[in-house]
Amino acid sequence: MAEGARRPLIMGNWKMNLGPADAAALAGALLDSLPAASAADVAVAPPFISIGPVGRRLAGSEAIILGAQNMHWEERGACTGEIAPPMLVEAGVRMVILGHSERRTLFGENDDMVGRKVAAACRHGLVPVLCVGELESERDAGSTLEVVGRQVRAGLQAGAPPSCDGLVLAYEPVWAIGTGRTPTLPEIQDVHSFIRNEVRNIAGKEIAAKVRILYGGSMNPGNSVEILALPDVDGGLVGGAALGSASFLAIVAAAAD
Ligand code: 13P
């Protein structure tokens, strides 16, 4: 678990699930069941169209941080289908997932685009959740650290830290997402400690000690206790298990332990 000043963060990535009504209902269920003072931060990232209703349901509560799953790096313009950072800010969003592997593999996002997005989030006062992670073929080829290192450096290249308060990274091995498979605990710890070291090289000791590094990929109530206990794991980015209040809250409880 997070040492020192690092407060654990459990973030639900709802992906392309839950329209406005269902998303608001899940947000309400979470809000009703979360303890008043939790030892972990909790965030949810609904689909864009559900952000408004979820934000209204969460209004007035500090218990759940409103997140988004993506954004463009420009402030406005002719970019059909995209959402700009000030729009997220206006909707009450405080954290934004950037460079998720599904964006990279299904929608062609490259390191350069992800770096621009991270820098834009920082400029607009949004906390970026920069996702990195290797494909199964890359792990098999022994190039996990090379790939993850490149993604971290590219993601932070545009000068995210130290101007970026609260920067979050997420290690999500692509082959562990939605598959029920996870790396071993030592493998997770190795990559997390490597990521913290990369951040140290880029941004210095103080930011590296503060940055929260989440694990994502088939995290569930059963495996979360052990994963969250690793020294460089500061929380979780949860997909499937975040779509039910009971399983998500069990992971939050594991983080707050
Ligand atoms: P799963 O928890 O469904 O494996 O998804 C992880 C993820 O991609 C979170 O961003």
mmCIF file of C-alpha atoms and ligand atoms in Angstrom:
data_model
loop_
_atom_site.group_PDB
_atom_site.id
_atom_site.type_symbol
_atom_site.label_atom_id
_atom_site.label_comp_id
_atom_site.label_asym_id
_atom_site.label_seq_id
_atom_site.Cartn_x
_atom_site.Cartn_y
_atom_site.Cartn_z
ATOM 1 C CA MET A 1 0.000 0.000 0.000
ATOM 2 C CA ALA A 2 0.933 3.584 -0.420
ATOM 3 C CA GLU A 3 3.625 4.640 1.976
ATOM 4 C CA GLY A 4 3.931 8.008 3.654
ATOM 5 C CA ALA A 5 1.745 10.708 2.252
ATOM 6 C CA ARG A 6 0.313 8.766 -0.675
ATOM 7 C CA ARG A 7 -3.405 8.380 -0.199
ATOM 8 C CA PRO A 8 -4.791 5.364 -2.070
ATOM 9 C CA LEU A 9 -7.072 6.021 -5.029
ATOM 10 C CA ILE A 10 -9.618 3.609 -6.455
ATOM 11 C CA MET A 11 -11.001 4.761 -9.793
ATOM 12 C CA GLY A 12 -13.812 3.074 -11.673
ATOM 13 C CA ASN A 13 -13.475 3.227 -15.447
ATOM 14 C CA TRP A 14 -16.976 2.557 -16.674
ATOM 15 C CA LYS A 15 -15.814 2.422 -20.305
ATOM 16 C CA MET A 16 -18.707 2.299 -22.833
ATOM 17 C CA ASN A 17 -21.226 1.168 -20.226
ATOM 18 C CA LEU A 18 -24.034 2.939 -18.350
ATOM 19 C CA GLY A 19 -26.087 5.611 -20.062
ATOM 20 C CA PRO A 20 -27.267 8.700 -18.156
ATOM 21 C CA ALA A 21 -29.935 6.999 -16.018
ATOM 22 C CA ASP A 22 -27.971 3.874 -15.104
ATOM 23 C CA ALA A 23 -24.803 5.850 -14.443
ATOM 24 C CA ALA A 24 -26.579 8.256 -12.105
ATOM 25 C CA ALA A 25 -28.143 5.290 -10.307
ATOM 26 C CA LEU A 26 -24.766 3.600 -9.752
ATOM 27 C CA ALA A 27 -23.231 6.875 -8.578
ATOM 28 C CA GLY A 28 -26.107 7.249 -6.125
ATOM 29 C CA ALA A 29 -25.676 3.696 -4.849
ATOM 30 C CA LEU A 30 -21.962 4.268 -4.291
ATOM 31 C CA LEU A 31 -22.575 7.571 -2.559
ATOM 32 C CA ASP A 32 -25.142 6.011 -0.230
ATOM 33 C CA SER A 33 -22.785 3.208 0.812
ATOM 34 C CA LEU A 34 -19.423 4.919 1.096
ATOM 35 C CA PRO A 35 -18.282 5.619 4.628
ATOM 36 C CA ALA A 36 -18.324 9.326 5.495
ATOM 37 C CA ALA A 37 -14.566 9.484 6.019
ATOM 38 C CA SER A 38 -12.727 6.946 3.916
ATOM 39 C CA ALA A 39 -8.982 6.384 4.020
ATOM 40 C CA ALA A 40 -9.028 6.059 0.234
ATOM 41 C CA ASP A 41 -9.947 8.482 -2.543
ATOM 42 C CA VAL A 42 -12.695 7.217 -4.824
ATOM 43 C CA ALA A 43 -13.272 8.338 -8.414
ATOM 44 C CA VAL A 44 -15.562 7.289 -11.254
ATOM 45 C CA ALA A 45 -15.193 7.916 -14.972
ATOM 46 C CA PRO A 46 -18.560 7.613 -16.757
ATOM 47 C CA PRO A 47 -19.029 7.855 -20.534
ATOM 48 C CA PHE A 48 -19.146 11.504 -21.656
ATOM 49 C CA ILE A 49 -22.915 11.590 -22.041
ATOM 50 C CA SER A 50 -23.389 10.386 -18.463
ATOM 51 C CA ILE A 51 -20.988 12.865 -16.859
ATOM 52 C CA GLY A 52 -23.658 15.549 -16.400
ATOM 53 C CA PRO A 53 -26.197 13.326 -14.611
ATOM 54 C CA VAL A 54 -23.496 11.678 -12.480
ATOM 55 C CA GLY A 55 -22.077 15.102 -11.583
ATOM 56 C CA ARG A 56 -25.515 16.284 -10.497
ATOM 57 C CA ARG A 57 -25.987 13.148 -8.396
ATOM 58 C CA LEU A 58 -22.600 13.692 -6.726
ATOM 59 C CA ALA A 59 -23.030 17.452 -6.278
ATOM 60 C CA GLY A 60 -22.367 18.672 -2.792
ATOM 61 C CA SER A 61 -20.416 15.558 -1.810
ATOM 62 C CA GLU A 62 -16.663 15.275 -1.625
ATOM 63 C CA ALA A 63 -16.833 11.488 -1.329
ATOM 64 C CA ILE A 64 -16.485 10.672 -5.031
ATOM 65 C CA ILE A 65 -14.303 12.455 -7.546
ATOM 66 C CA LEU A 66 -15.822 12.905 -10.999
ATOM 67 C CA GLY A 67 -13.613 11.679 -13.819
ATOM 68 C CA ALA A 68 -13.637 11.327 -17.607
ATOM 69 C CA GLN A 69 -12.207 8.636 -19.870
ATOM 70 C CA ASN A 70 -10.540 10.779 -22.513
ATOM 71 C CA MET A 71 -10.332 14.292 -23.961
ATOM 72 C CA HIS A 72 -8.749 16.240 -26.811
ATOM 73 C CA TRP A 73 -5.717 18.465 -26.177
ATOM 74 C CA GLU A 74 -7.099 21.548 -27.958
ATOM 75 C CA GLU A 75 -9.421 24.020 -26.265
ATOM 76 C CA ARG A 76 -11.903 24.233 -29.129
ATOM 77 C CA GLY A 77 -12.190 23.757 -32.856
ATOM 78 C CA ALA A 78 -13.259 21.622 -35.761
ATOM 79 C CA CYS A 79 -12.784 18.199 -34.152
ATOM 80 C CA THR A 80 -16.042 16.364 -34.668
ATOM 81 C CA GLY A 81 -16.828 13.962 -31.886
ATOM 82 C CA GLU A 82 -14.176 15.240 -29.491
ATOM 83 C CA ILE A 83 -14.440 16.867 -26.060
ATOM 84 C CA ALA A 84 -12.186 19.754 -24.991
ATOM 85 C CA PRO A 85 -10.569 20.198 -21.554
ATOM 86 C CA PRO A 86 -12.580 23.329 -20.583
ATOM 87 C CA MET A 87 -15.803 21.400 -21.271
ATOM 88 C CA LEU A 88 -14.789 18.778 -18.743
ATOM 89 C CA VAL A 89 -13.866 21.451 -16.218
ATOM 90 C CA GLU A 90 -17.237 23.140 -16.724
ATOM 91 C CA ALA A 91 -18.988 19.791 -16.120
ATOM 92 C CA GLY A 92 -17.216 19.387 -12.779
ATOM 93 C CA VAL A 93 -14.677 16.784 -13.895
ATOM 94 C CA ARG A 94 -11.457 16.752 -11.860
ATOM 95 C CA MET A 95 -9.574 13.701 -13.194
ATOM 96 C CA VAL A 96 -9.158 12.387 -16.708
ATOM 97 C CA ILE A 97 -7.921 8.989 -17.885
ATOM 98 C CA LEU A 98 -5.482 9.491 -20.767
ATOM 99 C CA GLY A 99 -3.754 7.016 -23.063
ATOM 100 C CA HIS A 100 -5.858 4.039 -22.003
ATOM 101 C CA SER A 101 -4.763 0.985 -23.988
ATOM 102 C CA GLU A 102 -8.189 0.787 -25.632
ATOM 103 C CA ARG A 103 -7.631 4.330 -26.959
ATOM 104 C CA ARG A 104 -4.169 3.338 -28.136
ATOM 105 C CA THR A 105 -5.030 0.002 -29.749
ATOM 106 C CA LEU A 106 -8.598 0.586 -31.016
ATOM 107 C CA PHE A 107 -8.458 4.298 -31.852
ATOM 108 C CA GLY A 108 -4.887 4.884 -32.925
ATOM 109 C CA GLU A 109 -3.680 7.149 -30.127
ATOM 110 C CA ASN A 110 0.086 7.360 -30.124
ATOM 111 C CA ASP A 111 2.622 8.497 -27.538
ATOM 112 C CA ASP A 112 2.771 11.993 -28.986
ATOM 113 C CA MET A 113 -1.010 12.506 -28.727
ATOM 114 C CA VAL A 114 -1.039 11.135 -25.193
ATOM 115 C CA GLY A 115 1.773 13.515 -24.202
ATOM 116 C CA ARG A 116 -0.195 16.483 -25.568
ATOM 117 C CA LYS A 117 -3.281 15.368 -23.679
ATOM 118 C CA VAL A 118 -1.394 15.045 -20.385
ATOM 119 C CA ALA A 119 0.072 18.521 -20.791
ATOM 120 C CA ALA A 120 -3.348 19.952 -21.688
ATOM 121 C CA ALA A 121 -4.936 18.354 -18.633
ATOM 122 C CA CYS A 122 -2.287 19.933 -16.409
ATOM 123 C CA ARG A 123 -2.786 23.353 -18.038
ATOM 124 C CA HIS A 124 -6.496 23.169 -17.310
ATOM 125 C CA GLY A 125 -6.198 21.996 -13.724
ATOM 126 C CA LEU A 126 -7.373 18.455 -14.437
ATOM 127 C CA VAL A 127 -5.512 15.556 -12.831
ATOM 128 C CA PRO A 128 -4.259 13.275 -15.610
ATOM 129 C CA VAL A 129 -4.381 9.525 -15.071
ATOM 130 C CA LEU A 130 -1.709 8.499 -17.571
ATOM 131 C CA CYS A 131 -2.129 4.844 -18.575
ATOM 132 C CA VAL A 132 0.771 2.687 -19.668
ATOM 133 C CA GLY A 133 1.174 -1.031 -20.219
ATOM 134 C CA GLU A 134 2.618 -3.662 -22.502
ATOM 135 C CA LEU A 135 0.963 -6.039 -24.947
ATOM 136 C CA GLU A 136 1.232 -9.759 -24.246
ATOM 137 C CA SER A 137 3.685 -10.164 -27.148
ATOM 138 C CA GLU A 138 5.852 -7.427 -25.640
ATOM 139 C CA ARG A 139 5.895 -9.138 -22.247
ATOM 140 C CA ASP A 140 6.749 -12.454 -23.915
ATOM 141 C CA ALA A 141 9.588 -10.750 -25.776
ATOM 142 C CA GLY A 142 10.975 -9.406 -22.496
ATOM 143 C CA SER A 143 10.386 -5.782 -23.477
ATOM 144 C CA THR A 144 7.866 -4.758 -20.796
ATOM 145 C CA LEU A 145 10.109 -2.183 -19.131
ATOM 146 C CA GLU A 146 11.286 -0.764 -22.427
ATOM 147 C CA VAL A 147 7.690 -0.241 -23.600
ATOM 148 C CA VAL A 148 6.437 1.127 -20.292
ATOM 149 C CA GLY A 149 9.474 3.410 -19.953
ATOM 150 C CA ARG A 150 8.885 4.839 -23.423
ATOM 151 C CA GLN A 151 5.202 5.442 -22.669
ATOM 152 C CA VAL A 152 5.968 7.167 -19.356
ATOM 153 C CA ARG A 153 8.621 9.440 -20.902
ATOM 154 C CA ALA A 154 6.404 10.287 -23.882
ATOM 155 C CA GLY A 155 3.384 10.877 -21.661
ATOM 156 C CA LEU A 156 5.303 13.300 -19.485
ATOM 157 C CA GLN A 157 7.475 14.782 -22.213
ATOM 158 C CA ALA A 158 5.470 17.918 -22.662
ATOM 159 C CA GLY A 159 6.441 18.971 -19.173
ATOM 160 C CA ALA A 160 3.555 17.648 -17.089
ATOM 161 C CA PRO A 161 5.318 17.671 -13.736
ATOM 162 C CA PRO A 162 6.166 19.650 -11.724
ATOM 163 C CA SER A 163 3.357 21.975 -12.788
ATOM 164 C CA CYS A 164 0.872 19.151 -12.522
ATOM 165 C CA ASP A 165 -0.614 18.767 -9.135
ATOM 166 C CA GLY A 166 -1.675 15.296 -8.136
ATOM 167 C CA LEU A 167 -0.412 13.487 -11.251
ATOM 168 C CA VAL A 168 -1.546 9.846 -11.366
ATOM 169 C CA LEU A 169 -0.168 7.004 -13.490
ATOM 170 C CA ALA A 170 -1.803 3.655 -14.096
ATOM 171 C CA TYR A 171 0.007 0.470 -15.040
ATOM 172 C CA GLU A 172 -2.397 -1.664 -17.051
ATOM 173 C CA PRO A 173 -0.851 -4.647 -18.824
ATOM 174 C CA VAL A 174 -2.993 -4.902 -21.951
ATOM 175 C CA TRP A 175 -3.215 -8.692 -21.698
ATOM 176 C CA ALA A 176 -4.646 -8.438 -18.166
ATOM 177 C CA ILE A 177 -7.531 -6.134 -19.097
ATOM 178 C CA GLY A 178 -10.862 -7.932 -18.999
ATOM 179 C CA THR A 179 -9.218 -11.354 -19.178
ATOM 180 C CA GLY A 180 -9.209 -12.472 -15.538
ATOM 181 C CA ARG A 181 -5.420 -12.824 -15.755
ATOM 182 C CA THR A 182 -2.966 -10.688 -13.809
ATOM 183 C CA PRO A 183 0.803 -10.528 -13.546
ATOM 184 C CA THR A 184 2.325 -12.057 -10.423
ATOM 185 C CA LEU A 185 2.684 -9.781 -7.414
ATOM 186 C CA PRO A 186 6.481 -9.421 -7.878
ATOM 187 C CA GLU A 187 5.928 -8.590 -11.553
ATOM 188 C CA ILE A 188 3.459 -5.836 -10.631
ATOM 189 C CA GLN A 189 5.772 -4.419 -7.962
ATOM 190 C CA ASP A 190 8.739 -4.467 -10.372
ATOM 191 C CA VAL A 191 6.928 -2.436 -13.009
ATOM 192 C CA HIS A 192 5.505 0.024 -10.473
ATOM 193 C CA SER A 193 8.871 0.650 -8.908
ATOM 194 C CA PHE A 194 10.373 1.059 -12.393
ATOM 195 C CA ILE A 195 7.669 3.636 -13.242
ATOM 196 C CA ARG A 196 8.377 5.577 -10.040
ATOM 197 C CA ASN A 197 12.050 5.584 -10.954
ATOM 198 C CA GLU A 198 11.280 6.909 -14.438
ATOM 199 C CA VAL A 199 9.205 9.704 -12.881
ATOM 200 C CA ARG A 200 12.144 10.428 -10.543
ATOM 201 C CA ASN A 201 14.459 10.788 -13.550
ATOM 202 C CA ILE A 202 12.028 13.111 -15.310
ATOM 203 C CA ALA A 203 10.611 15.146 -12.468
ATOM 204 C CA GLY A 204 12.764 14.636 -9.411
ATOM 205 C CA LYS A 205 12.593 12.859 -6.098
ATOM 206 C CA GLU A 206 9.798 14.813 -4.495
ATOM 207 C CA ILE A 207 7.293 14.327 -7.297
ATOM 208 C CA ALA A 208 8.253 10.659 -7.657
ATOM 209 C CA ALA A 209 7.531 10.112 -3.974
ATOM 210 C CA LYS A 210 4.139 11.818 -4.308
ATOM 211 C CA VAL A 211 2.883 10.448 -7.605
ATOM 212 C CA ARG A 212 0.226 7.771 -7.276
ATOM 213 C CA ILE A 213 0.659 4.697 -9.432
ATOM 214 C CA LEU A 214 -2.496 2.604 -9.838
ATOM 215 C CA TYR A 215 -2.671 -0.990 -11.003
ATOM 216 C CA GLY A 216 -5.349 -1.908 -13.551
ATOM 217 C CA GLY A 217 -6.269 -5.175 -15.259
ATOM 218 C CA SER A 218 -8.750 -7.717 -13.867
ATOM 219 C CA MET A 219 -8.646 -6.235 -10.379
ATOM 220 C CA ASN A 220 -11.469 -7.681 -8.289
ATOM 221 C CA PRO A 221 -12.407 -8.041 -4.620
ATOM 222 C CA GLY A 222 -10.495 -11.341 -4.472
ATOM 223 C CA ASN A 223 -7.111 -10.154 -5.704
ATOM 224 C CA SER A 224 -7.230 -6.497 -4.660
ATOM 225 C CA VAL A 225 -6.034 -6.966 -1.077
ATOM 226 C CA GLU A 226 -2.715 -8.494 -2.124
ATOM 227 C CA ILE A 227 -2.160 -6.172 -5.060
ATOM 228 C CA LEU A 228 -2.954 -3.053 -3.052
ATOM 229 C CA ALA A 229 -0.550 -4.167 -0.327
ATOM 230 C CA LEU A 230 2.450 -3.877 -2.672
ATOM 231 C CA PRO A 231 4.705 -0.966 -1.701
ATOM 232 C CA ASP A 232 4.541 0.915 -5.010
ATOM 233 C CA VAL A 233 0.868 0.250 -5.749
ATOM 234 C CA ASP A 234 -1.175 3.253 -4.667
ATOM 235 C CA GLY A 235 -4.594 2.169 -5.810
ATOM 236 C CA GLY A 236 -6.524 0.620 -8.663
ATOM 237 C CA LEU A 237 -8.052 1.508 -12.011
ATOM 238 C CA VAL A 238 -10.982 -0.859 -12.159
ATOM 239 C CA GLY A 239 -13.058 -1.822 -15.205
ATOM 240 C CA GLY A 240 -15.501 -4.724 -14.979
ATOM 241 C CA ALA A 241 -15.602 -4.866 -11.187
ATOM 242 C CA ALA A 242 -16.478 -1.148 -11.060
ATOM 243 C CA LEU A 243 -19.829 -1.740 -12.760
ATOM 244 C CA GLY A 244 -21.396 -3.222 -9.642
ATOM 245 C CA SER A 245 -21.536 -1.276 -6.398
ATOM 246 C CA ALA A 246 -20.777 -4.294 -4.179
ATOM 247 C CA SER A 247 -17.610 -5.353 -5.997
ATOM 248 C CA PHE A 248 -16.353 -1.780 -6.402
ATOM 249 C CA LEU A 249 -16.980 -0.960 -2.742
ATOM 250 C CA ALA A 250 -15.163 -4.142 -1.688
ATOM 251 C CA ILE A 251 -12.087 -2.942 -3.565
ATOM 252 C CA VAL A 252 -12.429 0.515 -1.991
ATOM 253 C CA ALA A 253 -12.581 -1.166 1.426
ATOM 254 C CA ALA A 254 -9.438 -3.165 0.621
ATOM 255 C CA ALA A 255 -7.629 0.066 -0.267
ATOM 256 C CA ALA A 256 -8.791 1.835 2.859
ATOM 257 C CA ASP A 257 -7.643 -0.981 5.147
HETATM 258 P P1 13P B 1 -10.830 -4.648 -16.170
HETATM 259 O O1 13P B 1 -10.820 -4.324 -14.690
HETATM 260 O O2 13P B 1 -12.197 -4.947 -16.689
HETATM 261 O O3 13P B 1 -9.812 -5.671 -16.516
HETATM 262 O O4 13P B 1 -10.400 -3.292 -16.917
HETATM 263 C C1 13P B 1 -9.284 -2.623 -16.474
HETATM 264 C C2 13P B 1 -9.208 -1.323 -17.169
HETATM 265 O O5 13P B 1 -8.976 -1.263 -18.370
HETATM 266 C C3 13P B 1 -9.429 -0.102 -16.380
HETATM 267 O O6 13P B 1 -9.080 1.035 -17.092
#
